[in-house]
Amino acid sequence: MATGINYYNDRVCLNVLAGSLDNAREIYEAAEKHVEVGVLTADYPDVPSAVEDMERYMDVLEGNLSVGLGGGNPNQWRAVAEVAKTVKAHHFNQAFCAVGWTRANVGNDDCHINAMVAPSGTPGLVRVSTGPLSRECAEPADIPVKTAIAIIKEMGGNSIKFFPMGGLKCADELKAVSEACAEADFCLEPTGGITPENFREIMQIILDAGVPKIIPHVYSSIIDKQTGCTKIDEVENLLAVVKELVG
């Protein structure tokens, strides 16, 4: 079981993006440390430059760095896996196909690695063909959520990253995924289209299903478009909602 993530009331940890090192520091303080702060490998020209910069974030965030792909881009899977060799962040985002590779590279059981699966259009089934090659296949691989969770566990993964949700567009599928995660005592990371307006409803669906640990990703909706930084007041508001729901 991965350790290090600082869940509020042992249940919820936010995941938001940092636009700068100072922004990351402010986010961490505003969330009272109940946050994994995302930095994307896609924002760097190569792995060495990503590693060098991410080490700075590791210091500021006490390890609570979320190493990201970049918009769920599976072409970044190798970069994330390579970063894992050096940067032992508490949280890694990964395409379904590369979870095992990343676990081997990180070299421990402590770091949290999610596995990106997509909505299939059918409640109870998730799309695991989210890699750079498999996502282009004419016939996608849609499998039962319970089976996907079992495979993720076998690969050394710690959670399902359900992306892209499109906010509440696939609420019925989110409910089914949540129920499966609850039954398997597995962490869920809802991602894609989550906003301050729908955050509470999305979280309520997941909490009502009994999911033990939740890492909601709230990205573009709370980023200042001019500065590229996450708005600190929005982080405070999200944490307030979390405290209301699980406090």
mmCIF file of C-alpha atoms in Angstrom, residues 6-246:
data_model
loop_
_atom_site.group_PDB
_atom_site.id
_atom_site.type_symbol
_atom_site.label_atom_id
_atom_site.label_comp_id
_atom_site.label_asym_id
_atom_site.label_seq_id
_atom_site.Cartn_x
_atom_site.Cartn_y
_atom_site.Cartn_z
ATOM 1 C CA ASN A 6 -1.900 13.286 3.347
ATOM 2 C CA TYR A 7 -5.627 12.544 3.044
ATOM 3 C CA TYR A 8 -8.064 14.798 4.881
ATOM 4 C CA ASN A 9 -9.807 12.671 7.517
ATOM 5 C CA ASP A 10 -8.015 9.688 5.918
ATOM 6 C CA ARG A 11 -10.372 9.964 2.936
ATOM 7 C CA VAL A 12 -9.744 12.792 0.424
ATOM 8 C CA CYS A 13 -6.645 14.449 -1.024
ATOM 9 C CA LEU A 14 -6.855 17.176 -3.669
ATOM 10 C CA ASN A 15 -4.805 17.150 -6.862
ATOM 11 C CA VAL A 16 -4.219 20.481 -8.623
ATOM 12 C CA LEU A 17 -1.565 21.869 -10.952
ATOM 13 C CA ALA A 18 1.203 24.302 -10.068
ATOM 14 C CA GLY A 19 2.114 27.084 -12.454
ATOM 15 C CA SER A 20 5.347 27.848 -10.638
ATOM 16 C CA LEU A 21 7.357 26.910 -7.584
ATOM 17 C CA ASP A 22 5.834 29.796 -5.618
ATOM 18 C CA ASN A 23 2.365 28.754 -6.741
ATOM 19 C CA ALA A 24 3.080 25.211 -5.514
ATOM 20 C CA ARG A 25 4.160 26.540 -2.126
ATOM 21 C CA GLU A 26 0.980 28.625 -1.823
ATOM 22 C CA ILE A 27 -1.228 25.705 -2.905
ATOM 23 C CA TYR A 28 0.350 23.402 -0.344
ATOM 24 C CA GLU A 29 -0.279 25.900 2.436
ATOM 25 C CA ALA A 30 -3.832 26.730 1.312
ATOM 26 C CA ALA A 31 -4.770 23.041 1.158
ATOM 27 C CA GLU A 32 -3.293 22.492 4.613
ATOM 28 C CA LYS A 33 -1.044 19.845 3.011
ATOM 29 C CA HIS A 34 -4.027 17.742 1.875
ATOM 30 C CA VAL A 35 -2.938 17.963 -1.756
ATOM 31 C CA GLU A 36 -0.728 16.360 -4.371
ATOM 32 C CA VAL A 37 0.546 19.210 -6.543
ATOM 33 C CA GLY A 38 0.884 18.362 -10.221
ATOM 34 C CA VAL A 39 3.864 19.146 -12.434
ATOM 35 C CA LEU A 40 3.720 17.817 -15.998
ATOM 36 C CA THR A 41 6.512 16.017 -17.831
ATOM 37 C CA ALA A 42 5.028 17.419 -21.056
ATOM 38 C CA ASP A 43 6.189 20.885 -19.965
ATOM 39 C CA TYR A 44 9.860 19.896 -20.189
ATOM 40 C CA PRO A 45 12.034 19.257 -23.267
ATOM 41 C CA ASP A 46 13.596 16.142 -21.760
ATOM 42 C CA VAL A 47 13.717 13.940 -18.676
ATOM 43 C CA PRO A 48 16.895 15.442 -17.127
ATOM 44 C CA SER A 49 15.417 18.950 -17.102
ATOM 45 C CA ALA A 50 12.171 17.595 -15.645
ATOM 46 C CA VAL A 51 14.054 15.767 -12.904
ATOM 47 C CA GLU A 52 16.129 18.836 -12.038
ATOM 48 C CA ASP A 53 13.076 21.052 -11.665
ATOM 49 C CA MET A 54 10.896 18.459 -9.956
ATOM 50 C CA GLU A 55 13.510 17.982 -7.259
ATOM 51 C CA ARG A 56 12.908 21.631 -6.315
ATOM 52 C CA TYR A 57 9.172 20.968 -6.078
ATOM 53 C CA MET A 58 9.859 17.915 -3.935
ATOM 54 C CA ASP A 59 11.623 20.091 -1.383
ATOM 55 C CA VAL A 60 8.844 22.692 -1.246
ATOM 56 C CA LEU A 61 6.071 20.091 -1.121
ATOM 57 C CA GLU A 62 7.697 17.658 1.311
ATOM 58 C CA GLY A 63 7.430 14.976 -1.360
ATOM 59 C CA ASN A 64 3.784 15.673 -2.181
ATOM 60 C CA LEU A 65 4.473 16.102 -5.885
ATOM 61 C CA SER A 66 2.213 14.559 -8.516
ATOM 62 C CA VAL A 67 4.288 13.697 -11.594
ATOM 63 C CA GLY A 68 1.893 14.192 -14.505
ATOM 64 C CA LEU A 69 1.657 13.186 -18.129
ATOM 65 C CA GLY A 70 0.077 16.377 -19.464
ATOM 66 C CA GLY A 71 -3.594 16.314 -20.381
ATOM 67 C CA GLY A 72 -3.575 12.536 -20.078
ATOM 68 C CA ASN A 73 -1.212 12.306 -23.052
ATOM 69 C CA PRO A 74 -0.104 8.637 -23.161
ATOM 70 C CA ASN A 75 2.907 9.567 -25.274
ATOM 71 C CA GLN A 76 4.393 10.888 -22.037
ATOM 72 C CA TRP A 77 4.285 7.505 -20.298
ATOM 73 C CA ARG A 78 7.987 6.865 -20.824
ATOM 74 C CA ALA A 79 8.972 10.272 -19.452
ATOM 75 C CA VAL A 80 6.964 9.673 -16.264
ATOM 76 C CA ALA A 81 8.495 6.207 -15.881
ATOM 77 C CA GLU A 82 12.005 7.579 -16.384
ATOM 78 C CA VAL A 83 11.454 10.398 -13.875
ATOM 79 C CA ALA A 84 10.447 7.722 -11.355
ATOM 80 C CA LYS A 85 13.996 6.360 -11.381
ATOM 81 C CA THR A 86 15.253 9.497 -9.639
ATOM 82 C CA VAL A 87 12.301 11.451 -8.229
ATOM 83 C CA LYS A 88 10.495 9.457 -5.536
ATOM 84 C CA ALA A 89 7.368 11.604 -5.553
ATOM 85 C CA HIS A 90 4.393 10.531 -3.474
ATOM 86 C CA HIS A 91 2.160 10.442 -6.578
ATOM 87 C CA PHE A 92 2.590 9.394 -10.222
ATOM 88 C CA ASN A 93 0.063 9.552 -13.071
ATOM 89 C CA GLN A 94 0.390 6.821 -15.661
ATOM 90 C CA ALA A 95 -1.269 5.216 -18.665
ATOM 91 C CA PHE A 96 -2.772 1.827 -17.864
ATOM 92 C CA CYS A 97 -0.183 -0.049 -19.927
ATOM 93 C CA ALA A 98 2.855 1.423 -18.166
ATOM 94 C CA VAL A 99 2.020 1.021 -14.478
ATOM 95 C CA GLY A 100 4.254 -2.031 -14.036
ATOM 96 C CA TRP A 101 7.168 -0.319 -15.777
ATOM 97 C CA THR A 102 6.804 2.686 -13.481
ATOM 98 C CA ARG A 103 6.566 0.578 -10.320
ATOM 99 C CA ALA A 104 9.764 -1.227 -11.287
ATOM 100 C CA ASN A 105 11.542 2.071 -11.952
ATOM 101 C CA VAL A 106 10.426 3.746 -8.733
ATOM 102 C CA GLY A 107 11.858 0.773 -6.844
ATOM 103 C CA ASN A 108 9.561 0.816 -3.810
ATOM 104 C CA ASP A 109 5.999 0.062 -2.725
ATOM 105 C CA ASP A 110 5.499 3.455 -1.066
ATOM 106 C CA CYS A 111 4.952 5.790 -4.036
ATOM 107 C CA HIS A 112 1.354 5.993 -5.280
ATOM 108 C CA ILE A 113 0.860 5.165 -8.975
ATOM 109 C CA ASN A 114 -2.510 5.530 -10.672
ATOM 110 C CA ALA A 115 -3.661 3.777 -13.830
ATOM 111 C CA MET A 116 -5.523 5.822 -16.412
ATOM 112 C CA VAL A 117 -8.717 4.235 -17.697
ATOM 113 C CA ALA A 118 -11.397 5.954 -19.757
ATOM 114 C CA PRO A 119 -15.194 5.884 -19.806
ATOM 115 C CA SER A 120 -16.476 3.251 -22.221
ATOM 116 C CA GLY A 121 -20.033 4.475 -22.659
ATOM 117 C CA THR A 122 -21.352 1.507 -20.708
ATOM 118 C CA PRO A 123 -21.700 1.601 -16.908
ATOM 119 C CA GLY A 124 -19.635 -1.170 -15.346
ATOM 120 C CA LEU A 125 -17.109 -1.279 -18.170
ATOM 121 C CA VAL A 126 -13.970 0.875 -18.472
ATOM 122 C CA ARG A 127 -11.615 1.375 -21.391
ATOM 123 C CA VAL A 128 -8.100 0.205 -20.582
ATOM 124 C CA SER A 129 -6.701 0.823 -24.054
ATOM 125 C CA THR A 130 -5.354 4.232 -23.049
ATOM 126 C CA GLY A 131 -1.749 3.819 -24.237
ATOM 127 C CA PRO A 132 -0.213 5.568 -27.255
ATOM 128 C CA LEU A 133 -0.805 2.576 -29.537
ATOM 129 C CA SER A 134 -3.849 0.917 -27.990
ATOM 130 C CA ARG A 135 -5.943 4.078 -27.945
ATOM 131 C CA GLU A 136 -5.711 4.167 -31.763
ATOM 132 C CA CYS A 137 -7.041 0.619 -32.190
ATOM 133 C CA ALA A 138 -10.299 0.268 -34.112
ATOM 134 C CA GLU A 139 -11.640 -2.055 -31.416
ATOM 135 C CA PRO A 140 -10.988 -0.597 -27.939
ATOM 136 C CA ALA A 141 -10.467 -2.815 -24.903
ATOM 137 C CA ASP A 142 -13.480 -2.300 -22.655
ATOM 138 C CA ILE A 143 -13.486 -4.569 -19.608
ATOM 139 C CA PRO A 144 -15.387 -4.868 -16.303
ATOM 140 C CA VAL A 145 -14.233 -2.368 -13.693
ATOM 141 C CA LYS A 146 -13.611 -5.161 -11.199
ATOM 142 C CA THR A 147 -11.271 -6.881 -13.652
ATOM 143 C CA ALA A 148 -9.449 -3.618 -14.369
ATOM 144 C CA ILE A 149 -8.883 -3.088 -10.642
ATOM 145 C CA ALA A 150 -7.487 -6.608 -10.284
ATOM 146 C CA ILE A 151 -5.055 -6.041 -13.165
ATOM 147 C CA ILE A 152 -3.966 -2.677 -11.764
ATOM 148 C CA LYS A 153 -3.221 -4.334 -8.427
ATOM 149 C CA GLU A 154 -1.209 -7.034 -10.205
ATOM 150 C CA MET A 155 0.850 -4.361 -11.975
ATOM 151 C CA GLY A 156 1.602 -2.561 -8.702
ATOM 152 C CA GLY A 157 -0.859 0.288 -9.170
ATOM 153 C CA ASN A 158 -2.786 1.961 -6.365
ATOM 154 C CA SER A 159 -5.807 3.571 -7.984
ATOM 155 C CA ILE A 160 -8.029 4.058 -10.991
ATOM 156 C CA LYS A 161 -7.663 7.424 -12.669
ATOM 157 C CA PHE A 162 -11.021 7.809 -14.422
ATOM 158 C CA PHE A 163 -10.346 10.161 -17.348
ATOM 159 C CA PRO A 164 -11.749 12.013 -19.232
ATOM 160 C CA MET A 165 -15.028 12.260 -17.339
ATOM 161 C CA GLY A 166 -16.297 15.460 -18.906
ATOM 162 C CA GLY A 167 -17.594 16.575 -15.543
ATOM 163 C CA LEU A 168 -20.958 14.917 -14.913
ATOM 164 C CA LYS A 169 -21.456 13.688 -18.493
ATOM 165 C CA CYS A 170 -20.829 10.093 -17.451
ATOM 166 C CA ALA A 171 -22.262 10.224 -13.929
ATOM 167 C CA ASP A 172 -23.818 6.776 -14.316
ATOM 168 C CA GLU A 173 -20.440 5.311 -15.257
ATOM 169 C CA LEU A 174 -18.763 7.175 -12.384
ATOM 170 C CA LYS A 175 -21.274 5.622 -9.986
ATOM 171 C CA ALA A 176 -20.468 2.123 -11.279
ATOM 172 C CA VAL A 177 -16.718 2.721 -11.042
ATOM 173 C CA SER A 178 -17.155 4.098 -7.526
ATOM 174 C CA GLU A 179 -19.126 1.048 -6.414
ATOM 175 C CA ALA A 180 -16.447 -1.273 -7.789
ATOM 176 C CA CYS A 181 -13.682 0.679 -6.060
ATOM 177 C CA ALA A 182 -15.604 0.572 -2.786
ATOM 178 C CA GLU A 183 -16.075 -3.199 -3.064
ATOM 179 C CA ALA A 184 -12.367 -3.709 -3.818
ATOM 180 C CA ASP A 185 -11.200 -1.216 -1.144
ATOM 181 C CA PHE A 186 -9.481 0.712 -3.928
ATOM 182 C CA CYS A 187 -8.644 4.378 -4.440
ATOM 183 C CA LEU A 188 -10.413 6.414 -7.153
ATOM 184 C CA GLU A 189 -9.123 9.524 -8.928
ATOM 185 C CA PRO A 190 -11.913 11.298 -10.850
ATOM 186 C CA THR A 191 -10.414 13.499 -13.561
ATOM 187 C CA GLY A 192 -11.600 15.707 -16.410
ATOM 188 C CA GLY A 193 -14.069 18.555 -16.421
ATOM 189 C CA ILE A 194 -14.292 18.915 -12.646
ATOM 190 C CA THR A 195 -15.143 22.501 -11.722
ATOM 191 C CA PRO A 196 -15.991 24.420 -8.558
ATOM 192 C CA GLU A 197 -19.628 24.160 -9.689
ATOM 193 C CA ASN A 198 -19.822 20.368 -10.049
ATOM 194 C CA PHE A 199 -17.150 19.342 -7.529
ATOM 195 C CA ARG A 200 -19.575 18.728 -4.670
ATOM 196 C CA GLU A 201 -21.959 16.597 -6.744
ATOM 197 C CA ILE A 202 -19.139 14.499 -8.197
ATOM 198 C CA MET A 203 -17.646 13.939 -4.773
ATOM 199 C CA GLN A 204 -21.046 13.047 -3.317
ATOM 200 C CA ILE A 205 -21.549 10.295 -5.909
ATOM 201 C CA ILE A 206 -18.187 8.787 -4.993
ATOM 202 C CA LEU A 207 -18.595 9.155 -1.247
ATOM 203 C CA ASP A 208 -22.114 7.712 -1.285
ATOM 204 C CA ALA A 209 -20.715 4.602 -2.976
ATOM 205 C CA GLY A 210 -18.284 4.145 -0.086
ATOM 206 C CA VAL A 211 -14.969 4.637 -1.891
ATOM 207 C CA PRO A 212 -12.283 4.524 0.829
ATOM 208 C CA LYS A 213 -9.838 7.054 -0.646
ATOM 209 C CA ILE A 214 -10.403 9.714 -3.288
ATOM 210 C CA ILE A 215 -7.986 12.001 -5.139
ATOM 211 C CA PRO A 216 -10.054 14.424 -7.249
ATOM 212 C CA HIS A 217 -8.118 16.233 -9.979
ATOM 213 C CA VAL A 218 -9.273 19.822 -10.470
ATOM 214 C CA TYR A 219 -7.227 21.486 -13.153
ATOM 215 C CA SER A 220 -8.076 24.038 -15.849
ATOM 216 C CA SER A 221 -11.265 25.293 -14.199
ATOM 217 C CA ILE A 222 -9.309 26.863 -11.328
ATOM 218 C CA ILE A 223 -6.257 28.092 -13.244
ATOM 219 C CA ASP A 224 -5.775 31.795 -13.894
ATOM 220 C CA LYS A 225 -5.559 31.959 -17.679
ATOM 221 C CA GLN A 226 -3.218 34.947 -17.638
ATOM 222 C CA THR A 227 -0.669 33.684 -15.128
ATOM 223 C CA GLY A 228 -1.047 29.925 -15.656
ATOM 224 C CA CYS A 229 -1.183 29.502 -11.889
ATOM 225 C CA THR A 230 -3.875 27.780 -9.846
ATOM 226 C CA LYS A 231 -6.040 30.242 -7.935
ATOM 227 C CA ILE A 232 -5.371 29.950 -4.236
ATOM 228 C CA ASP A 233 -8.862 31.030 -3.177
ATOM 229 C CA GLU A 234 -10.297 28.191 -5.273
ATOM 230 C CA VAL A 235 -8.036 25.685 -3.507
ATOM 231 C CA GLU A 236 -9.301 26.997 -0.179
ATOM 232 C CA ASN A 237 -12.892 26.653 -1.393
ATOM 233 C CA LEU A 238 -12.347 23.060 -2.545
ATOM 234 C CA LEU A 239 -10.846 22.132 0.804
ATOM 235 C CA ALA A 240 -13.824 23.721 2.566
ATOM 236 C CA VAL A 241 -16.187 21.523 0.540
ATOM 237 C CA VAL A 242 -14.108 18.442 1.373
ATOM 238 C CA LYS A 243 -14.280 19.293 5.068
ATOM 239 C CA GLU A 244 -18.066 19.666 4.833
ATOM 240 C CA LEU A 245 -18.428 16.319 3.080
ATOM 241 C CA VAL A 246 -16.051 14.184 5.117
#
